[in-house]
Coordinates of C-alpha atoms and ligand atoms in Angstrom, one line a residue:
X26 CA 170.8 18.8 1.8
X27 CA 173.2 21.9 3.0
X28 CA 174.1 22.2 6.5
X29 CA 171.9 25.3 6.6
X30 CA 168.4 24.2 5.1
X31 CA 169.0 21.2 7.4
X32 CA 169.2 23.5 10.3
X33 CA 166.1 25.8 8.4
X34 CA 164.1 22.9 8.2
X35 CA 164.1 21.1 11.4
X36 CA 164.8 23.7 14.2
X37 CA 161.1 24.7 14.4
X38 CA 160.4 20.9 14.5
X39 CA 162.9 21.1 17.6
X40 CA 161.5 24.0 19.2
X41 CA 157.8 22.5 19.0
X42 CA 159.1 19.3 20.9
X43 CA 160.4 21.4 23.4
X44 CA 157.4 23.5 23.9
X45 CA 154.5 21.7 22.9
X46 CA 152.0 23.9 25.1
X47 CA 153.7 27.2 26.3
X48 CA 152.6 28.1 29.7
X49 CA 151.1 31.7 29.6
X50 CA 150.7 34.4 32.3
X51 CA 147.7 36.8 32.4
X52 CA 148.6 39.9 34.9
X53 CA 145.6 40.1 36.5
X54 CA 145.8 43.3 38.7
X55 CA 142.9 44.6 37.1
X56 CA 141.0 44.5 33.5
X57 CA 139.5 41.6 31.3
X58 CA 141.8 38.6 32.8
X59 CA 138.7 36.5 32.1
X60 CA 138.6 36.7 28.5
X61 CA 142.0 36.5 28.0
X62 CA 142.6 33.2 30.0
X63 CA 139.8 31.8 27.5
X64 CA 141.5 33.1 24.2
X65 CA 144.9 31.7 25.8
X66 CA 144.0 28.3 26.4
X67 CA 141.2 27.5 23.0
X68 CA 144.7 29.0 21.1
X69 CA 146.4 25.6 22.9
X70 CA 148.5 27.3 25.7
X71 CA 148.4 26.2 29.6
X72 CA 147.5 29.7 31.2
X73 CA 148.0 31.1 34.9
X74 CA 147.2 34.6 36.4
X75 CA 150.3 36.4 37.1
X76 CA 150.3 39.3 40.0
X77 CA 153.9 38.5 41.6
X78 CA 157.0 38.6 40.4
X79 CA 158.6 35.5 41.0
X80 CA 155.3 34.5 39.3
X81 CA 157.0 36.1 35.5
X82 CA 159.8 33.4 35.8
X83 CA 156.8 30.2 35.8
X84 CA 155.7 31.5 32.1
X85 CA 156.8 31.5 28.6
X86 CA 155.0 35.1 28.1
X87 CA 152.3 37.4 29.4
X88 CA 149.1 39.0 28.7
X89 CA 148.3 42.7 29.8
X90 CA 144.7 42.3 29.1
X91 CA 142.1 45.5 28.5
X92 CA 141.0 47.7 31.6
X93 CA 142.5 50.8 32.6
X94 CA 146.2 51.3 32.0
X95 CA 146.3 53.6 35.0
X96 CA 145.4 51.4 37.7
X97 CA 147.0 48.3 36.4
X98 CA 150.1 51.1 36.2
X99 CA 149.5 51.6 40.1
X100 CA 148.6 48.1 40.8
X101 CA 151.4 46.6 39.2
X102 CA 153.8 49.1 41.5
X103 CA 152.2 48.3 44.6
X104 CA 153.0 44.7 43.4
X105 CA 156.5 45.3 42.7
X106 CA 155.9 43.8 39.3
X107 CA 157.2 47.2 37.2
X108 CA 160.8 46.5 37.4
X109 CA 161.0 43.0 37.4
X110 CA 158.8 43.1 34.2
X111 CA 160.9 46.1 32.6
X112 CA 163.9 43.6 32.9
X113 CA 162.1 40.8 31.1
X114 CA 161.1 42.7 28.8
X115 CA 164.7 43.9 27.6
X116 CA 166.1 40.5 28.0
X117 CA 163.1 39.6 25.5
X118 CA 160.2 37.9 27.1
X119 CA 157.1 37.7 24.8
X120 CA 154.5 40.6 25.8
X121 CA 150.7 40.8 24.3
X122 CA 148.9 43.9 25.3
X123 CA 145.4 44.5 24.3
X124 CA 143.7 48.4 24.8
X125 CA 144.8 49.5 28.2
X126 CA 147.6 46.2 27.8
X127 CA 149.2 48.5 24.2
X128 CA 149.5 51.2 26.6
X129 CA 151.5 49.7 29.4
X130 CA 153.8 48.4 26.7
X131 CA 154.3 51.8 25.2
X132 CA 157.8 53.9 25.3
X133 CA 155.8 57.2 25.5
X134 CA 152.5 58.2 26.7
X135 CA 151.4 61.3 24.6
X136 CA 148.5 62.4 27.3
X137 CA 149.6 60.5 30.4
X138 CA 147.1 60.4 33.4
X139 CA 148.4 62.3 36.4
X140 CA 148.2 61.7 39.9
X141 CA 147.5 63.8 42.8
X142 CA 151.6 64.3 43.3
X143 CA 151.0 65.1 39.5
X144 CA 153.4 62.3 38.3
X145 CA 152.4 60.6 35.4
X146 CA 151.6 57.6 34.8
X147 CA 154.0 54.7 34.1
X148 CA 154.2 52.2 31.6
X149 CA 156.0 49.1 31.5
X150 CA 157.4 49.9 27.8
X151 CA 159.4 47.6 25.4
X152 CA 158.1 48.7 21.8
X153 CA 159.7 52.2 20.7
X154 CA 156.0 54.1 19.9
X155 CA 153.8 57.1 21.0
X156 CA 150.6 55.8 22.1
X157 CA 147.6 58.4 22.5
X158 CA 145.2 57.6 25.4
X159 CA 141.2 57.5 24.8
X160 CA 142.0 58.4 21.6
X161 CA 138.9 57.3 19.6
X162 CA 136.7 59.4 22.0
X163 CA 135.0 58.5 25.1
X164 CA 133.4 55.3 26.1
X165 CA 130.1 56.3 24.2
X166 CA 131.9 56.6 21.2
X167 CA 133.3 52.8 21.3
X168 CA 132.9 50.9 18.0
X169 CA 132.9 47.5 16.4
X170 CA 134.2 47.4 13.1
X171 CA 136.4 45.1 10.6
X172 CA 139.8 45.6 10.2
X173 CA 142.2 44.3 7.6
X174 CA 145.0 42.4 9.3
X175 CA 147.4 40.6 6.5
X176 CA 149.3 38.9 9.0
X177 CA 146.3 36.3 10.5
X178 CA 146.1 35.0 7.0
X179 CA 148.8 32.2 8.0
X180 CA 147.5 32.1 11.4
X181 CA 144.6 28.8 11.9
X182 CA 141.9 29.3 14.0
X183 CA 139.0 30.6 15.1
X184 CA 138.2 34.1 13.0
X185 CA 135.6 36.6 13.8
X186 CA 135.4 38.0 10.7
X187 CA 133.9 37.3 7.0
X188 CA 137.3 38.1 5.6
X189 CA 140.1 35.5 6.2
X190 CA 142.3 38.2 7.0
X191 CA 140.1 40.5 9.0
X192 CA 139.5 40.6 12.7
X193 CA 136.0 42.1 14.2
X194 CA 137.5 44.4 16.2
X195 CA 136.2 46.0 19.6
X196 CA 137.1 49.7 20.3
X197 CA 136.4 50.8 24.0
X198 CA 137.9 54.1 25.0
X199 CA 140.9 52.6 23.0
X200 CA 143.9 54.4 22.0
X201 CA 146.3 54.3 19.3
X202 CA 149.5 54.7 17.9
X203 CA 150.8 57.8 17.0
X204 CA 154.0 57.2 15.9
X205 CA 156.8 54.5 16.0
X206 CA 160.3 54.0 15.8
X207 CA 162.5 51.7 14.0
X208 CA 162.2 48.2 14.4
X209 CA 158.4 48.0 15.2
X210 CA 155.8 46.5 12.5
X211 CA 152.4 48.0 11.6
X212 CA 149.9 44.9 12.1
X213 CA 146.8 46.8 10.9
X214 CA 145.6 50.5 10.7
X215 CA 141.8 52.1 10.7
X216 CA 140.3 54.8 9.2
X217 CA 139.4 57.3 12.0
X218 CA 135.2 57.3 12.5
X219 CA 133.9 60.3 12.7
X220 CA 133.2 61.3 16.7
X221 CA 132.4 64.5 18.3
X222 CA 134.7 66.9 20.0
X223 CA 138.2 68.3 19.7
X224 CA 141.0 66.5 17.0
X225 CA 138.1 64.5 15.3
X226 CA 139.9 64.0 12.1
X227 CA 137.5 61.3 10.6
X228 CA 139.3 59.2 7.8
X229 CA 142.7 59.5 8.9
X230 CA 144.2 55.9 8.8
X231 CA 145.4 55.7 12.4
X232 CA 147.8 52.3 13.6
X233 CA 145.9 50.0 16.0
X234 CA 148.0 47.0 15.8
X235 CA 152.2 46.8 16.1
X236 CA 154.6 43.9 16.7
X237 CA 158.1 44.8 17.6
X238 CA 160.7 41.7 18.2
X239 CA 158.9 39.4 20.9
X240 CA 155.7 42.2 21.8
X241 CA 152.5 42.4 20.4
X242 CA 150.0 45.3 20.7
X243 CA 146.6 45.2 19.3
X244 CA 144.3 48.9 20.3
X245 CA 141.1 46.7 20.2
X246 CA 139.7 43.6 22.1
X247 CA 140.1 40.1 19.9
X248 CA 138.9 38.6 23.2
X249 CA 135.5 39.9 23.6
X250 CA 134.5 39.0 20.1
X251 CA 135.5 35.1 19.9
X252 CA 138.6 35.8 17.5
X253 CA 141.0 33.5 19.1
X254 CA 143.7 33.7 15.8
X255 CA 145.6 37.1 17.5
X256 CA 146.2 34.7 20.7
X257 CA 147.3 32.3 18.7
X258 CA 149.8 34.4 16.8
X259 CA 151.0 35.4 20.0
X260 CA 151.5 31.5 21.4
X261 CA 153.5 31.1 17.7
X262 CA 155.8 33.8 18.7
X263 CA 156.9 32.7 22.0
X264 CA 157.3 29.3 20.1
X265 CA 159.3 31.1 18.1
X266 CA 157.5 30.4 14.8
X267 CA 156.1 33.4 14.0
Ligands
LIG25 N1 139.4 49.2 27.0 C1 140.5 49.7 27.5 O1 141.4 48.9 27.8 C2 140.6 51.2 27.7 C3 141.9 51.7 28.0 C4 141.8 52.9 28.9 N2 141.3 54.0 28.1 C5 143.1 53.3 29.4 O2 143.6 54.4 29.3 O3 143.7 52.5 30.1

């Protein structure tokens, strides 16, 4: 055997003996902490809730669960958490954001909220994309549907889906990605449903699942739906084996 397929073959084997059960942060300033903490631990992982700082250097990664991204965004400064988590981010600390959670890890907010100052509002960032707000329609036009996702074909687990490599996907007031930069991966894409109201462009395939480097973003909620395989993608990533 060559010194390199040794080292190919057994450093996962090494990495899983250090890290047998990653411990796994849920921010929960606001949003469905709940579900998450479920998803985390039937995927294997030790889970915590996370709303300090010094709280980010206990875990292997984070959740930013579904909710709204503008009051975990005010939340999370109130909390001191925004620059602290900026700076783990960068250094390369694994990030899963579901709905309001792919906003917060967003570069660029293409509709931001605005305050009363009229400041908008802030995202945590990380993966080099556009992310458009609400961008399905309103909360009465949220929708359930199937959604091709190649990538959970290697993953075991729990699916909520016929198809091995489909997810039942929840959309509530989601957004999704508009555009992306280099480096970031396009998990899974949907054809627009037809909603009422301005920029309904029904068919259009629009990106509601990215991965770039050690962050994950998913539009939709795996959580709510008992697809635990997106979670678990995300707990082979911070071991490094996905
Ligand atoms: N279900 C959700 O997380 C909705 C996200 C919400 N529309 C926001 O802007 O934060």
């Amino acid at each position: 055997m060559t010194e390199m397929t040794r080292v190919a073959t057994e450093a996962p084997a090494a990495r899983r003996s250090r890290m047998p059960n990653p411990r796994i942060g849920v921010l929960a300033l606001q949003g469905d902490v709940r579900e998450h903490e479920l998803a985390l631990h039937d995927g294997g992982a030790d889970v915590v809730k996370v709303r300090r700082p010094s709280e980010l250097d206990d875990v292997d990664g984070l959740v930013i669960p579904g909710g709204e991204s503008t009051a975990i965004d005010k939340l999370a400064r109130a909390f001191g958490m925004m620059d602290p988590l900026r700076a783990k981010i960068a250094q390369g600390f694994p990030v899963y954001g579901s709905c309001a959670g792919m906003i917060l890890l967003a570069d660029r907010v293409a509709d931001p909220a605005r305050d009363g100052l009229g400041q908008p509002q802030q995202t945590f960032g990380g993966i080099d994309m556009t992310v458009r707000r609400n961008a399905f329609g309103r909360q009465v036009d949220s929708f359930e549907t199937e959604v091709p996702m190649p990538v959970l074909s290697r993953i075991s687990g729990q699916s909520s889906a016929g198809d091995a490599d489909a997810v039942r996907a929840v959309f509530i007031r989601a957004p999704w990605v508009e555009s992306i930069g280099e480096g970031v991966e396009i998990l899974a894409s949907v054809p627009e449903p037809h909603h009422e109201g301005p920029g309904s462009d029904a068919g259009v395939a629009r990106i509601v699942a990215v991965r770039s480097g050690n962050l994950l973003a998913t539009s939709f909620h795996p959580e709510v739906t008992g697809e635990r395989r997106i979670h678990r993608l995300f707990i082979d990533m911070i071991r490094g084996e996905a």
